[in-house]
mmCIF file of C-alpha atoms and ligand atoms in Angstrom:
data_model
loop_
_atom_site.group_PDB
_atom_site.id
_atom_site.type_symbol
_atom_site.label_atom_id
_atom_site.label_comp_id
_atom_site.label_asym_id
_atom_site.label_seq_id
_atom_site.Cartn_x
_atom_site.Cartn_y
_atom_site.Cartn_z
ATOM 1 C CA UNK A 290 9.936 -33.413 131.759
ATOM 2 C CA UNK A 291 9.438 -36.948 132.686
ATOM 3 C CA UNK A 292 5.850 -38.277 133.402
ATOM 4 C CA UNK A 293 6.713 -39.117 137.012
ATOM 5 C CA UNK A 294 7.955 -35.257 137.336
ATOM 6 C CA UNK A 295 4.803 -34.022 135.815
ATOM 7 C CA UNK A 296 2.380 -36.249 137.610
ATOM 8 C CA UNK A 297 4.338 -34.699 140.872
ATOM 9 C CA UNK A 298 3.529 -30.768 139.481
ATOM 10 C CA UNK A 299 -0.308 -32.031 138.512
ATOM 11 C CA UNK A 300 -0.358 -32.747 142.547
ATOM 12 C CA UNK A 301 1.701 -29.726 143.620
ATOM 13 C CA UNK A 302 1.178 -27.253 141.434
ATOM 14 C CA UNK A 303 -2.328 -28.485 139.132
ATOM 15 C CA UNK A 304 -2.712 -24.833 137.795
ATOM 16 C CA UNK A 305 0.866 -24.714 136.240
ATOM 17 C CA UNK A 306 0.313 -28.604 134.967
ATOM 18 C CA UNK A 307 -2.623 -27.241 133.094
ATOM 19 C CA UNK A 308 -0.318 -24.347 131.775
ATOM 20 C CA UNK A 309 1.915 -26.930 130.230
ATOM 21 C CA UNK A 310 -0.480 -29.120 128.412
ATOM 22 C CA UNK A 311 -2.318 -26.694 127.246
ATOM 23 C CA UNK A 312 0.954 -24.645 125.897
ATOM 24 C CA UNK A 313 2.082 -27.800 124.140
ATOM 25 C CA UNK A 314 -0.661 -28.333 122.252
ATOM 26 C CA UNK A 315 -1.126 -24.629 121.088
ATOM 27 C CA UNK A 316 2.595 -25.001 119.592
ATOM 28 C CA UNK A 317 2.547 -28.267 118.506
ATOM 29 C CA UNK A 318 -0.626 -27.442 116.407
ATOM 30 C CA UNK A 319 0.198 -24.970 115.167
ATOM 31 C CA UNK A 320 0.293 -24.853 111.429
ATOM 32 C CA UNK A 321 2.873 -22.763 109.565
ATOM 33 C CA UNK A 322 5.364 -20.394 110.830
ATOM 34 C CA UNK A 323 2.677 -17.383 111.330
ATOM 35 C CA UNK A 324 0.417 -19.521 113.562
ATOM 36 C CA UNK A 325 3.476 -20.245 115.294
ATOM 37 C CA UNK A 326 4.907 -17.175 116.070
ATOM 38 C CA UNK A 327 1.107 -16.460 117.467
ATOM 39 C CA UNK A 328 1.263 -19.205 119.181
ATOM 40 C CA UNK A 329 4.624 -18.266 120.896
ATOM 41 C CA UNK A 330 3.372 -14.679 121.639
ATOM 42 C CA UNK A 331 -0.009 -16.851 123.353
ATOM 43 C CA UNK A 332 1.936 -19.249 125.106
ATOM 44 C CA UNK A 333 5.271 -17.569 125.876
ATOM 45 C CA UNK A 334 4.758 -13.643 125.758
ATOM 46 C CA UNK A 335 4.439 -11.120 128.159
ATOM 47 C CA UNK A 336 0.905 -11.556 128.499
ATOM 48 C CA UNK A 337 0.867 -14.997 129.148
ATOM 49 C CA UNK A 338 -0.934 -17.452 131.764
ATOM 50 C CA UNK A 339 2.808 -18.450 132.353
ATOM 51 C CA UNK A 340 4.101 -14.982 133.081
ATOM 52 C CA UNK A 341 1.801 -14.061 134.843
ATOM 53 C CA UNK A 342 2.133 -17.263 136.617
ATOM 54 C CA UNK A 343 6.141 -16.722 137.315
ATOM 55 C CA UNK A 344 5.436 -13.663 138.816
ATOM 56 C CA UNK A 345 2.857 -14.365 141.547
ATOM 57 C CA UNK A 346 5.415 -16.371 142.653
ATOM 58 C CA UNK A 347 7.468 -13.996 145.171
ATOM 59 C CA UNK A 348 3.646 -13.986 146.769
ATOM 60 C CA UNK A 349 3.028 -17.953 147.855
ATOM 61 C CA UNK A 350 4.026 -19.046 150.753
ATOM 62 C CA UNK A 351 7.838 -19.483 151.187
ATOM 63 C CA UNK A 352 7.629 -23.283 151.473
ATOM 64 C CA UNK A 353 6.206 -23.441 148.109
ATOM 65 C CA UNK A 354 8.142 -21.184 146.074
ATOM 66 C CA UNK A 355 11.450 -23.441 145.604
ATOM 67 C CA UNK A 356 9.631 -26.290 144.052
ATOM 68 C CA UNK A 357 6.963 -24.475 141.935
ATOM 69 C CA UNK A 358 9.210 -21.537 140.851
ATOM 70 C CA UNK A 359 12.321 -24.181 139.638
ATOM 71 C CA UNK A 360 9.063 -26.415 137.888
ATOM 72 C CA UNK A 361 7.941 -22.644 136.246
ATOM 73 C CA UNK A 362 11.639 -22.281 135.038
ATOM 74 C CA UNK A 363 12.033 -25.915 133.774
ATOM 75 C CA UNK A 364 8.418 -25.458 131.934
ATOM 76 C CA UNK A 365 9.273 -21.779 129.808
ATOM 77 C CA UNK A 366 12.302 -23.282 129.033
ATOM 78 C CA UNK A 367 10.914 -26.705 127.317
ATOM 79 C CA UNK A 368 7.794 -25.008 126.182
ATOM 80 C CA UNK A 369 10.894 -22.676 123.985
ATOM 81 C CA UNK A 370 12.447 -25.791 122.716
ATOM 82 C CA UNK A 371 9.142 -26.739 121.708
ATOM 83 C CA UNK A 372 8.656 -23.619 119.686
ATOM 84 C CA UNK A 373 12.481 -24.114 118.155
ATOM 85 C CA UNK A 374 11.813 -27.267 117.715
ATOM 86 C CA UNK A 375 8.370 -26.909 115.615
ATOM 87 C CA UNK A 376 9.629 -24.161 114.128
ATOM 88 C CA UNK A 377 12.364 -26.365 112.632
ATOM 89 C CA UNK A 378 10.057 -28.835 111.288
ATOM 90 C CA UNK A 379 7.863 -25.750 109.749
ATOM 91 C CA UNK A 380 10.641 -24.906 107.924
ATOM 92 C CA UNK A 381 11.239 -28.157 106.264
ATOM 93 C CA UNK A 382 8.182 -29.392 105.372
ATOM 94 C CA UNK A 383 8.280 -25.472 103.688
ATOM 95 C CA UNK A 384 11.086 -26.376 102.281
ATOM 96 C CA UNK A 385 10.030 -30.023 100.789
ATOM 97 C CA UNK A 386 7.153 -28.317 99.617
ATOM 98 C CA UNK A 387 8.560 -25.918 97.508
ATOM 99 C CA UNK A 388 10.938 -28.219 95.883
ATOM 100 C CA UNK A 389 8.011 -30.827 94.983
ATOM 101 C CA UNK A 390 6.126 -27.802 93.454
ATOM 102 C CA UNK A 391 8.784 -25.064 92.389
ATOM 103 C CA UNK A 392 10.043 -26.440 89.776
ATOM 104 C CA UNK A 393 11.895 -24.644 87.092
ATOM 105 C CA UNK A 394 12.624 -25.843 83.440
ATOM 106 C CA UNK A 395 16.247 -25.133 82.835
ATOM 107 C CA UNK A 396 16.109 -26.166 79.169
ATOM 108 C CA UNK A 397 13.631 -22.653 78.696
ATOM 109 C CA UNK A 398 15.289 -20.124 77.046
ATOM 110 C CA UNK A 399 17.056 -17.339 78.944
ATOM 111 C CA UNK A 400 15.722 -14.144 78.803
ATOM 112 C CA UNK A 401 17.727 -11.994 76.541
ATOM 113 C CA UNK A 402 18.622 -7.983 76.895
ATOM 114 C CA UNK A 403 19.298 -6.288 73.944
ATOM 115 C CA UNK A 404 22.947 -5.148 73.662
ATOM 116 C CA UNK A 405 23.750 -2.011 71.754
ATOM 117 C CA UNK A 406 26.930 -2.068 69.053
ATOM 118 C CA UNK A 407 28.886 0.057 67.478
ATOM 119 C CA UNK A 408 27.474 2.749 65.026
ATOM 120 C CA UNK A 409 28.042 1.846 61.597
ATOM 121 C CA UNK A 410 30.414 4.845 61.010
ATOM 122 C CA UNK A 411 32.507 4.264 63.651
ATOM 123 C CA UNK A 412 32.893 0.272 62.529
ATOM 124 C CA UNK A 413 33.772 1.506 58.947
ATOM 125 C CA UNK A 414 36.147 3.629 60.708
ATOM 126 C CA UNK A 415 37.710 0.534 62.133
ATOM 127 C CA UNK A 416 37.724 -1.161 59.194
ATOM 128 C CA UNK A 417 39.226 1.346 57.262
ATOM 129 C CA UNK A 418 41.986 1.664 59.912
ATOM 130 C CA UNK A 419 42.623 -2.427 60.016
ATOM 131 C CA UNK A 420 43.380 -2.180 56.658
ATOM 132 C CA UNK A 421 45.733 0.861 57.147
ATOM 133 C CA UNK A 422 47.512 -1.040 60.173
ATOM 134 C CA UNK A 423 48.059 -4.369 58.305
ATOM 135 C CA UNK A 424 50.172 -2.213 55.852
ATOM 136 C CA UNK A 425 52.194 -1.115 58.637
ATOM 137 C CA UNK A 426 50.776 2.417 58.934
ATOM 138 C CA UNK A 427 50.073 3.994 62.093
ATOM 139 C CA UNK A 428 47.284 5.884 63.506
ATOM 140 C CA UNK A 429 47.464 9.573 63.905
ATOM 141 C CA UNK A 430 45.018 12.116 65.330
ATOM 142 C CA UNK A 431 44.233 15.732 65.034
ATOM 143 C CA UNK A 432 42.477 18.609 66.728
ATOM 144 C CA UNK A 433 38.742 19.514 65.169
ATOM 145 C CA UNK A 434 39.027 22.954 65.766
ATOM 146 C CA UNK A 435 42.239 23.977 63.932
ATOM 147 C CA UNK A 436 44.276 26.807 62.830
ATOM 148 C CA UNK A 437 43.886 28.043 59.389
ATOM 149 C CA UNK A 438 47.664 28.053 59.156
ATOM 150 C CA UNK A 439 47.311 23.958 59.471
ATOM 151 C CA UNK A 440 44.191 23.596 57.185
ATOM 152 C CA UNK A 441 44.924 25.919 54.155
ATOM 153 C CA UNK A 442 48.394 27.670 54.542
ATOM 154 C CA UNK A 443 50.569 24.932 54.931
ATOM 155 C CA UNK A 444 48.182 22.821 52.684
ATOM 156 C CA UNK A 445 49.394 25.108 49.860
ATOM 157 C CA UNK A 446 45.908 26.619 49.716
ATOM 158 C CA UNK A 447 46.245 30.544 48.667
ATOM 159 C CA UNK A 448 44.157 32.882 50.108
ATOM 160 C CA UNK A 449 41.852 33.151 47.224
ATOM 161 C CA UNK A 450 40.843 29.479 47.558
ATOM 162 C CA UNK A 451 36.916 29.069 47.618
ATOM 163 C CA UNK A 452 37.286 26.778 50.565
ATOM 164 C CA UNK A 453 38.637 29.601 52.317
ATOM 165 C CA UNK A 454 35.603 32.058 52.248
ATOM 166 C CA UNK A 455 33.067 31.819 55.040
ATOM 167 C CA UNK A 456 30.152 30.333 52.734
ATOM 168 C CA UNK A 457 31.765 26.488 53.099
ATOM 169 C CA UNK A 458 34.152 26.721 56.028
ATOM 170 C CA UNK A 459 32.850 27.313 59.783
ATOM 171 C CA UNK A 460 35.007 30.005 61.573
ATOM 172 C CA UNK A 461 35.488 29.995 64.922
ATOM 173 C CA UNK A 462 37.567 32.863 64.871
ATOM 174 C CA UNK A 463 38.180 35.091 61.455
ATOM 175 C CA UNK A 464 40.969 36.070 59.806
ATOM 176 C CA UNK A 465 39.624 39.913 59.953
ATOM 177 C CA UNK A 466 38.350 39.630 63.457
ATOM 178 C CA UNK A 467 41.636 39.351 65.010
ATOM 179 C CA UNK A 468 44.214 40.992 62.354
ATOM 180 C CA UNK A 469 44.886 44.046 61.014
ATOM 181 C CA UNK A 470 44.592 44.139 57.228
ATOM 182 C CA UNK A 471 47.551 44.205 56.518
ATOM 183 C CA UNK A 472 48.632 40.615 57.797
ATOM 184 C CA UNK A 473 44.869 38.948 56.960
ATOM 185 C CA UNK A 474 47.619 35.709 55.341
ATOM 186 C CA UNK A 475 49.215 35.961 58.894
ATOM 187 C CA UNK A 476 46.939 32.208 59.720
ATOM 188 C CA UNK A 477 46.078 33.382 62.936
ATOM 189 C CA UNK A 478 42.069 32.461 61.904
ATOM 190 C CA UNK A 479 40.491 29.569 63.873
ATOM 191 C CA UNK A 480 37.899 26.777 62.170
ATOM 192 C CA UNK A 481 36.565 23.614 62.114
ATOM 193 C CA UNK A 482 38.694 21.656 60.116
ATOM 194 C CA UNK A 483 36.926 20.634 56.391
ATOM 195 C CA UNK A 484 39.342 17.874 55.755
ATOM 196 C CA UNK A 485 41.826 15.334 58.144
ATOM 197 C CA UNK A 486 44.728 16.956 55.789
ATOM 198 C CA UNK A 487 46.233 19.370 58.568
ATOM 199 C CA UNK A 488 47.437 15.913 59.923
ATOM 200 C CA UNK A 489 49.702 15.613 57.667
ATOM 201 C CA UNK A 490 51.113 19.085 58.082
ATOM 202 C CA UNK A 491 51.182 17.960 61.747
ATOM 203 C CA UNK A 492 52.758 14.816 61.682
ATOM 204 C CA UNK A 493 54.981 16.007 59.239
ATOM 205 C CA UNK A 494 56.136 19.052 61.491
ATOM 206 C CA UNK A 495 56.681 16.823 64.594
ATOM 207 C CA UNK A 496 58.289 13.808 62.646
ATOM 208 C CA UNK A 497 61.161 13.179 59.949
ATOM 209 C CA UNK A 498 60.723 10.652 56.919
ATOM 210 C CA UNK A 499 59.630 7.739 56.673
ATOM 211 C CA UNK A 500 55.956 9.020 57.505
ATOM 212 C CA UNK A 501 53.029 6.231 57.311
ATOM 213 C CA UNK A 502 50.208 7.480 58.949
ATOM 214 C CA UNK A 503 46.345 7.152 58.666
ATOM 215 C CA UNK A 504 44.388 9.478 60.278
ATOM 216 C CA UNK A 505 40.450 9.076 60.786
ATOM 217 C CA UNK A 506 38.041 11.651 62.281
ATOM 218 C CA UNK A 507 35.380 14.390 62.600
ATOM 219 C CA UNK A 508 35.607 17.094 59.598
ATOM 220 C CA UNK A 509 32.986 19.901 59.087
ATOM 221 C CA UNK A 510 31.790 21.966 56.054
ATOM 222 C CA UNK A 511 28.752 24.091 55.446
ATOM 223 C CA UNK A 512 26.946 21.579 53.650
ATOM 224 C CA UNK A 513 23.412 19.709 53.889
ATOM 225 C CA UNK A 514 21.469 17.764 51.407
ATOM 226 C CA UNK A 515 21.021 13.972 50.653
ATOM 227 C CA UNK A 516 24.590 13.482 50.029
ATOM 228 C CA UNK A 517 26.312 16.079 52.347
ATOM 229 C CA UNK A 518 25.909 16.499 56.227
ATOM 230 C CA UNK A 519 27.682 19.765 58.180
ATOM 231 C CA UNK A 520 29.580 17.172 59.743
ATOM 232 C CA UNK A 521 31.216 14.429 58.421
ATOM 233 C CA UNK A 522 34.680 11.516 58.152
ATOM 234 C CA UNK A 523 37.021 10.998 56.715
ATOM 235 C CA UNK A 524 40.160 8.883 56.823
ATOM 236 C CA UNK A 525 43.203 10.052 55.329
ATOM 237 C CA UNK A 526 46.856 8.423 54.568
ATOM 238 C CA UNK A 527 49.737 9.858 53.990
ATOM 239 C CA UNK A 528 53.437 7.638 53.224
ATOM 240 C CA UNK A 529 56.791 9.876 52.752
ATOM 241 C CA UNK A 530 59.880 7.844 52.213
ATOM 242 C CA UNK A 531 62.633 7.420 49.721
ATOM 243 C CA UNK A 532 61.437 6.687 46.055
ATOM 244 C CA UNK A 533 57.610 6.679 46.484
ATOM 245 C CA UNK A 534 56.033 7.155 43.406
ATOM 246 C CA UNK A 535 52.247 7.017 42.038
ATOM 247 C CA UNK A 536 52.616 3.482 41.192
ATOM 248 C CA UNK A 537 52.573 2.845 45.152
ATOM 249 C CA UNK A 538 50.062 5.422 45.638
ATOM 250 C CA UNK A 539 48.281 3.330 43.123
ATOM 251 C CA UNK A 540 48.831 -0.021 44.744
ATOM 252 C CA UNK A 541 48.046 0.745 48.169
ATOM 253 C CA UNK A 542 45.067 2.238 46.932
ATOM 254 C CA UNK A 543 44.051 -1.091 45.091
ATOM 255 C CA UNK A 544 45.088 -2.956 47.748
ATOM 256 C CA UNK A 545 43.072 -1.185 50.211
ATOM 257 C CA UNK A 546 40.074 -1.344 47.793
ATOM 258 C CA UNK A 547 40.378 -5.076 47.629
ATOM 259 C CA UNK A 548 40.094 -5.649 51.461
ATOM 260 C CA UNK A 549 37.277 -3.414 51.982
ATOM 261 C CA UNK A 550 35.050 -4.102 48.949
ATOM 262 C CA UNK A 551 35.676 -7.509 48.303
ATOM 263 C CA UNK A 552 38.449 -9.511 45.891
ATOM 264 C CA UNK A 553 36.406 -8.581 41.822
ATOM 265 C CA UNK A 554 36.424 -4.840 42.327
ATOM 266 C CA UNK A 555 38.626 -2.353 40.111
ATOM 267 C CA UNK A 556 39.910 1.136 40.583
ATOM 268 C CA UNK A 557 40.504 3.405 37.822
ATOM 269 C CA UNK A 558 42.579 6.923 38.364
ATOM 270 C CA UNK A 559 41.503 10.130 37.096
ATOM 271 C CA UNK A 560 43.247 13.473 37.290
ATOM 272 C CA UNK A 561 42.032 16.054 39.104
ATOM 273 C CA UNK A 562 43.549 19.376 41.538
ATOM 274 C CA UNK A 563 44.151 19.726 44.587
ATOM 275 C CA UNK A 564 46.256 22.491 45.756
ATOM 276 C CA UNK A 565 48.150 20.384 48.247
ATOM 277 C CA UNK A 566 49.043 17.186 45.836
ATOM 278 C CA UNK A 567 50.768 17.461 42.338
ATOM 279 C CA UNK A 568 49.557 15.387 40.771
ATOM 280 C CA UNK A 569 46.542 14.808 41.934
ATOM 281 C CA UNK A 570 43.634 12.368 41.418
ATOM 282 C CA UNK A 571 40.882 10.916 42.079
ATOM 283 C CA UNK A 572 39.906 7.068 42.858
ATOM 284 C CA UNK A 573 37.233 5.074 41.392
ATOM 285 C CA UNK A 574 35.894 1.847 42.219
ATOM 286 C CA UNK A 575 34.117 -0.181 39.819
ATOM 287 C CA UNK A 576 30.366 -0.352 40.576
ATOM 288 C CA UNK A 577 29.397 -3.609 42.369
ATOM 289 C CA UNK A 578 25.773 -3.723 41.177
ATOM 290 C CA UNK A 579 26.218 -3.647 37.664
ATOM 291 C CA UNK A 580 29.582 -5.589 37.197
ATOM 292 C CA UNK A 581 31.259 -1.921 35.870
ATOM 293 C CA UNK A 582 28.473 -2.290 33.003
ATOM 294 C CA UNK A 583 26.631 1.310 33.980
ATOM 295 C CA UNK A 584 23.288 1.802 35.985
ATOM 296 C CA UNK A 585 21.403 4.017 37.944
ATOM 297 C CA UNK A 586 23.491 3.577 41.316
ATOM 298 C CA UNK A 587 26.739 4.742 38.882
ATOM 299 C CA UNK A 588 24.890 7.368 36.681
ATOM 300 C CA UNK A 589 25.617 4.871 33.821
ATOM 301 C CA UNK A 590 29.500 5.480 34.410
ATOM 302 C CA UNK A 591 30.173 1.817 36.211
ATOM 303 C CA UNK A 592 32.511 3.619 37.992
ATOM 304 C CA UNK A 593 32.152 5.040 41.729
ATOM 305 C CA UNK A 594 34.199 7.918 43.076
ATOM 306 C CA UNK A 595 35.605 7.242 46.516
ATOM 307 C CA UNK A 596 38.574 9.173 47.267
ATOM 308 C CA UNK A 597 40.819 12.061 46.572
ATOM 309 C CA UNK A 598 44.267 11.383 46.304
ATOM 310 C CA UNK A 599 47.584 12.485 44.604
ATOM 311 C CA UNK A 600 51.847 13.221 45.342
ATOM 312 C CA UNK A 601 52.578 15.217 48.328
ATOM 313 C CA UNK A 602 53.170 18.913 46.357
ATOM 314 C CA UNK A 603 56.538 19.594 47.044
ATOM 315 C CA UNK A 604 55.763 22.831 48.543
ATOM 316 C CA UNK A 605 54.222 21.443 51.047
ATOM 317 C CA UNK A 606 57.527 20.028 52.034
ATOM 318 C CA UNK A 607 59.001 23.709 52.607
ATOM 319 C CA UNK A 608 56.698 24.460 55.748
ATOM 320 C CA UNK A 609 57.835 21.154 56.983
ATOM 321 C CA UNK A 610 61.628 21.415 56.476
ATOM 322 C CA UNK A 611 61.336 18.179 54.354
ATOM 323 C CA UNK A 612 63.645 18.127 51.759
ATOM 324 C CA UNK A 613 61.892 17.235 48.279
ATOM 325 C CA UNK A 614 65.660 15.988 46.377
ATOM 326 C CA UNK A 615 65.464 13.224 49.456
ATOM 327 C CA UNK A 616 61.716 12.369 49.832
ATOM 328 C CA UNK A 617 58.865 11.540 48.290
ATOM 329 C CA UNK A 618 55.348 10.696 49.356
ATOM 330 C CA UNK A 619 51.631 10.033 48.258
ATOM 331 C CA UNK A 620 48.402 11.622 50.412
ATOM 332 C CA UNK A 621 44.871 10.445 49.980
ATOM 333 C CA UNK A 622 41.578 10.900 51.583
ATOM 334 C CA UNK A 623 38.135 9.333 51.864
ATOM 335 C CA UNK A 624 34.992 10.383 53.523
ATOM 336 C CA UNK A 625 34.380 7.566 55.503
ATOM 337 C CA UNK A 626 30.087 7.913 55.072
ATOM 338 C CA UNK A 627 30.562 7.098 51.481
ATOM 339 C CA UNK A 628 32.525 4.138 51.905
ATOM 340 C CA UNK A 629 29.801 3.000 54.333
ATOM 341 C CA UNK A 630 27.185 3.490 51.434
ATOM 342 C CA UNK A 631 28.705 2.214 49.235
ATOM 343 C CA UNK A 632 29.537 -1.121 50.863
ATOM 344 C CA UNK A 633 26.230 -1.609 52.154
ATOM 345 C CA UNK A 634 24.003 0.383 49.402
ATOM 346 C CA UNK A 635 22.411 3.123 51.681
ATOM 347 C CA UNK A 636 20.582 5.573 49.185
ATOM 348 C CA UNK A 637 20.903 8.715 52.050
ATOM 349 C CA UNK A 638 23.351 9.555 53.825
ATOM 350 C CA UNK A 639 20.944 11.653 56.708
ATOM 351 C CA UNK A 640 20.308 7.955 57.903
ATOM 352 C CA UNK A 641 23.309 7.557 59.649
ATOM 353 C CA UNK A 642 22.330 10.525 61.790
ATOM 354 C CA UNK A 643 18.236 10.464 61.816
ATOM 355 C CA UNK A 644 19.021 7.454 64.823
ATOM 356 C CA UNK A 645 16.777 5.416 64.102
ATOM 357 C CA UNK A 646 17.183 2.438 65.680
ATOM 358 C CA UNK A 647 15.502 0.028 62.615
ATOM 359 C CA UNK A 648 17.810 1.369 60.435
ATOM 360 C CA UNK A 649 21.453 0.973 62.761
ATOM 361 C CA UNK A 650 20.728 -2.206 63.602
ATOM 362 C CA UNK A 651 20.715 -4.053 60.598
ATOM 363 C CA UNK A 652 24.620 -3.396 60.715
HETATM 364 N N1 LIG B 246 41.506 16.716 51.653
HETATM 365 C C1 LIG B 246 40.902 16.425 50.380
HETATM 366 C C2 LIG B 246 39.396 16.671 50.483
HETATM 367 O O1 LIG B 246 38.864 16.731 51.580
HETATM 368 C C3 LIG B 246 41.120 14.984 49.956
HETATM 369 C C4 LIG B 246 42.579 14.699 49.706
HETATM 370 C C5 LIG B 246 43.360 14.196 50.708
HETATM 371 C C6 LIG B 246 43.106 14.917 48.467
HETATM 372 C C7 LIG B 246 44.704 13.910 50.465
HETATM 373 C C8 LIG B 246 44.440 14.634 48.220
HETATM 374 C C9 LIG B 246 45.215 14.127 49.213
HETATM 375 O O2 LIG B 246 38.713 16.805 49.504
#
């Protein structure tokens, strides 16, 4: 509104003049965005002197009401770009001041969540099967609760095997539960496995020669002390092609030691049974803390056992329909908690599972 309009509405209308003036100034002083929007509510709401204005219009006299209802019109609707308007400028001097004082120091450090990693077991795992895969092998897998047919029978374990009785082998279903007596060798009994060694029955059932497989996981014996758990892993290998012999058993075995102990260490062989390899033996790796000389971590020996091992027993071949004049092969297995100790020195093996926190995450 011009001045020469509003000195005309001071003269016509003097009450709605006043209603102006004193609406701009409530808006215009007004402070910060709350003392605005009170102001607004004051000068513009229902309640208002200027509402209440507009509508005693329809009762002044009908010469009046053109020019003082178009001046109330023209007046709400300035005295609401006033409010935009202030409102606007509010909001950036808000905004200036926030980014004078708000200032934030991006050379602080971030703040950092803790990320979890793998369990220590499961990386040795991995390691173990790296290893296994850079030699070409490939990874196989096996049920945990298996047949007895797969983890003794076929295995070449006779029924009078002490791996077989109940005090070191967790039945799910027994032998005697569900056959007569007559056919107790019928392998219809149901277990936890105790060793990854049905795999190779398995993979050896579902594929012909050449066999290179490694095959990691969950095994379970009735067992608990510092050096036994009820469950535990290993990782076991098993190669059957034309003309393998103990000298490759031997330098896979080496080989493999090499990459997962480090370059200095030595294995020695010694014999040993198994019912499934002939013959069979067992792995030692020279003990890292006393250069092979003999301590306390080697019982004086300077040798560390890590693995069973030994030539596929040729009966084994006859539940497979492999024929032993063709083939030959080599089996091994490792728990896969002693290689962890042994690699990193951890005196008990109940650590892995106590999950404590202090203890997995120094790995
Ligand atoms: N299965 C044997 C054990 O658990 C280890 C083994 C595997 C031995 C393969 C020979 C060949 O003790």
């Amino acid at each position: 509104m011009d001045d020469a309009q509003l000195q005309e509405l001071k003269q016509r209308a003097p009450g709605l003049a006043a209603i102006y003036h004193t609406g701009r100034e409530t808006i215009t002083h007004a402070a910060d965005l709350a003392a605005l929007e009170q102001a607004r509510v004051q000068v513009l709401g229902r309640k208002s002197a200027l509402t209440e204005f507009l509508r005693s219009i329809p009762g002044l006299p009908a010469e009046e009401r053109p020019l003082v209802g178009r001046g109330g019109n023209v007046i709400r609707k300035e005295l609401e770009e006033l409010v935009e308007a202030r409102e606007a400028e509010l909001k950036r001097a808000a905004l200036s001041d926030s980014l004078a004082h708000e200032r934030i120091d991006v050379t602080l450090p971030g703040q950092s969540f803790p990320a979890g990693h793998e369990h220590l077991i499961s990386r040795t795992m991995r390691e173990v099967e790296d290893i296994f895969i850079g030699l070409g092998y490939q990874i196989a897998e096996g049920p945990e609760v298996e047949l007895d047919y797969y983890n003794f029978t076929a295995l070449n374990t006779p029924p009078s095997h002490p791996a077989r009785s109940a005090h070191d082998t967790f039945w799910v279903v027994e032998q005697r539960e569900t056959m007569p007596e007559a056919v107790v060798d019928a392998d219809r009994g149901v277990l936890l496995r105790t060793h990854t060694s049905p795999v190779q029955v398995r993979v050896m059932e579902q594929q012909r020669p050449p066999v290179y497989i490694l095959s990691p996981g969950k095994v379970y014996r009735r067992d608990s002390d510092a050096t036994h758990t009820p469950m535990f892993h290993q990782a076991e290998g098993l190669v059957v092609d034309e003309g393998v012999t103990l000298a490759d058993l031997k330098g896979t075995v080496a080989h493999f030691t090499r990459e997962f102990f480090g370059p200095d260490r030595d294995i020695r062989v010694r014999p040993h049974f198994f019912p499934f390899t002939e013959p069979s033996i067992e792995v030692d790796v020279s003990c890292e803390l006393c250069g092979g000389k003999g301590c306390r971590s080697c019982k004086y020996s300077g040798w560390l056992e890590i693995m069973g091992a030994g030539m596929v027993d040729p009966a084994v071949y006859s539940f497979v329909d492999y024929d032993p004049e063709k083939v030959s092969g080599f089996a091994f297995g490792m728990g896969v908690e002693r290689m962890a100790m042994l690699k990193h020195g951890i005196p008990d093996l109940r650590l892995f599972y106590d999950n404590d926190v202090r203890f997995l995450r120094q790995f």
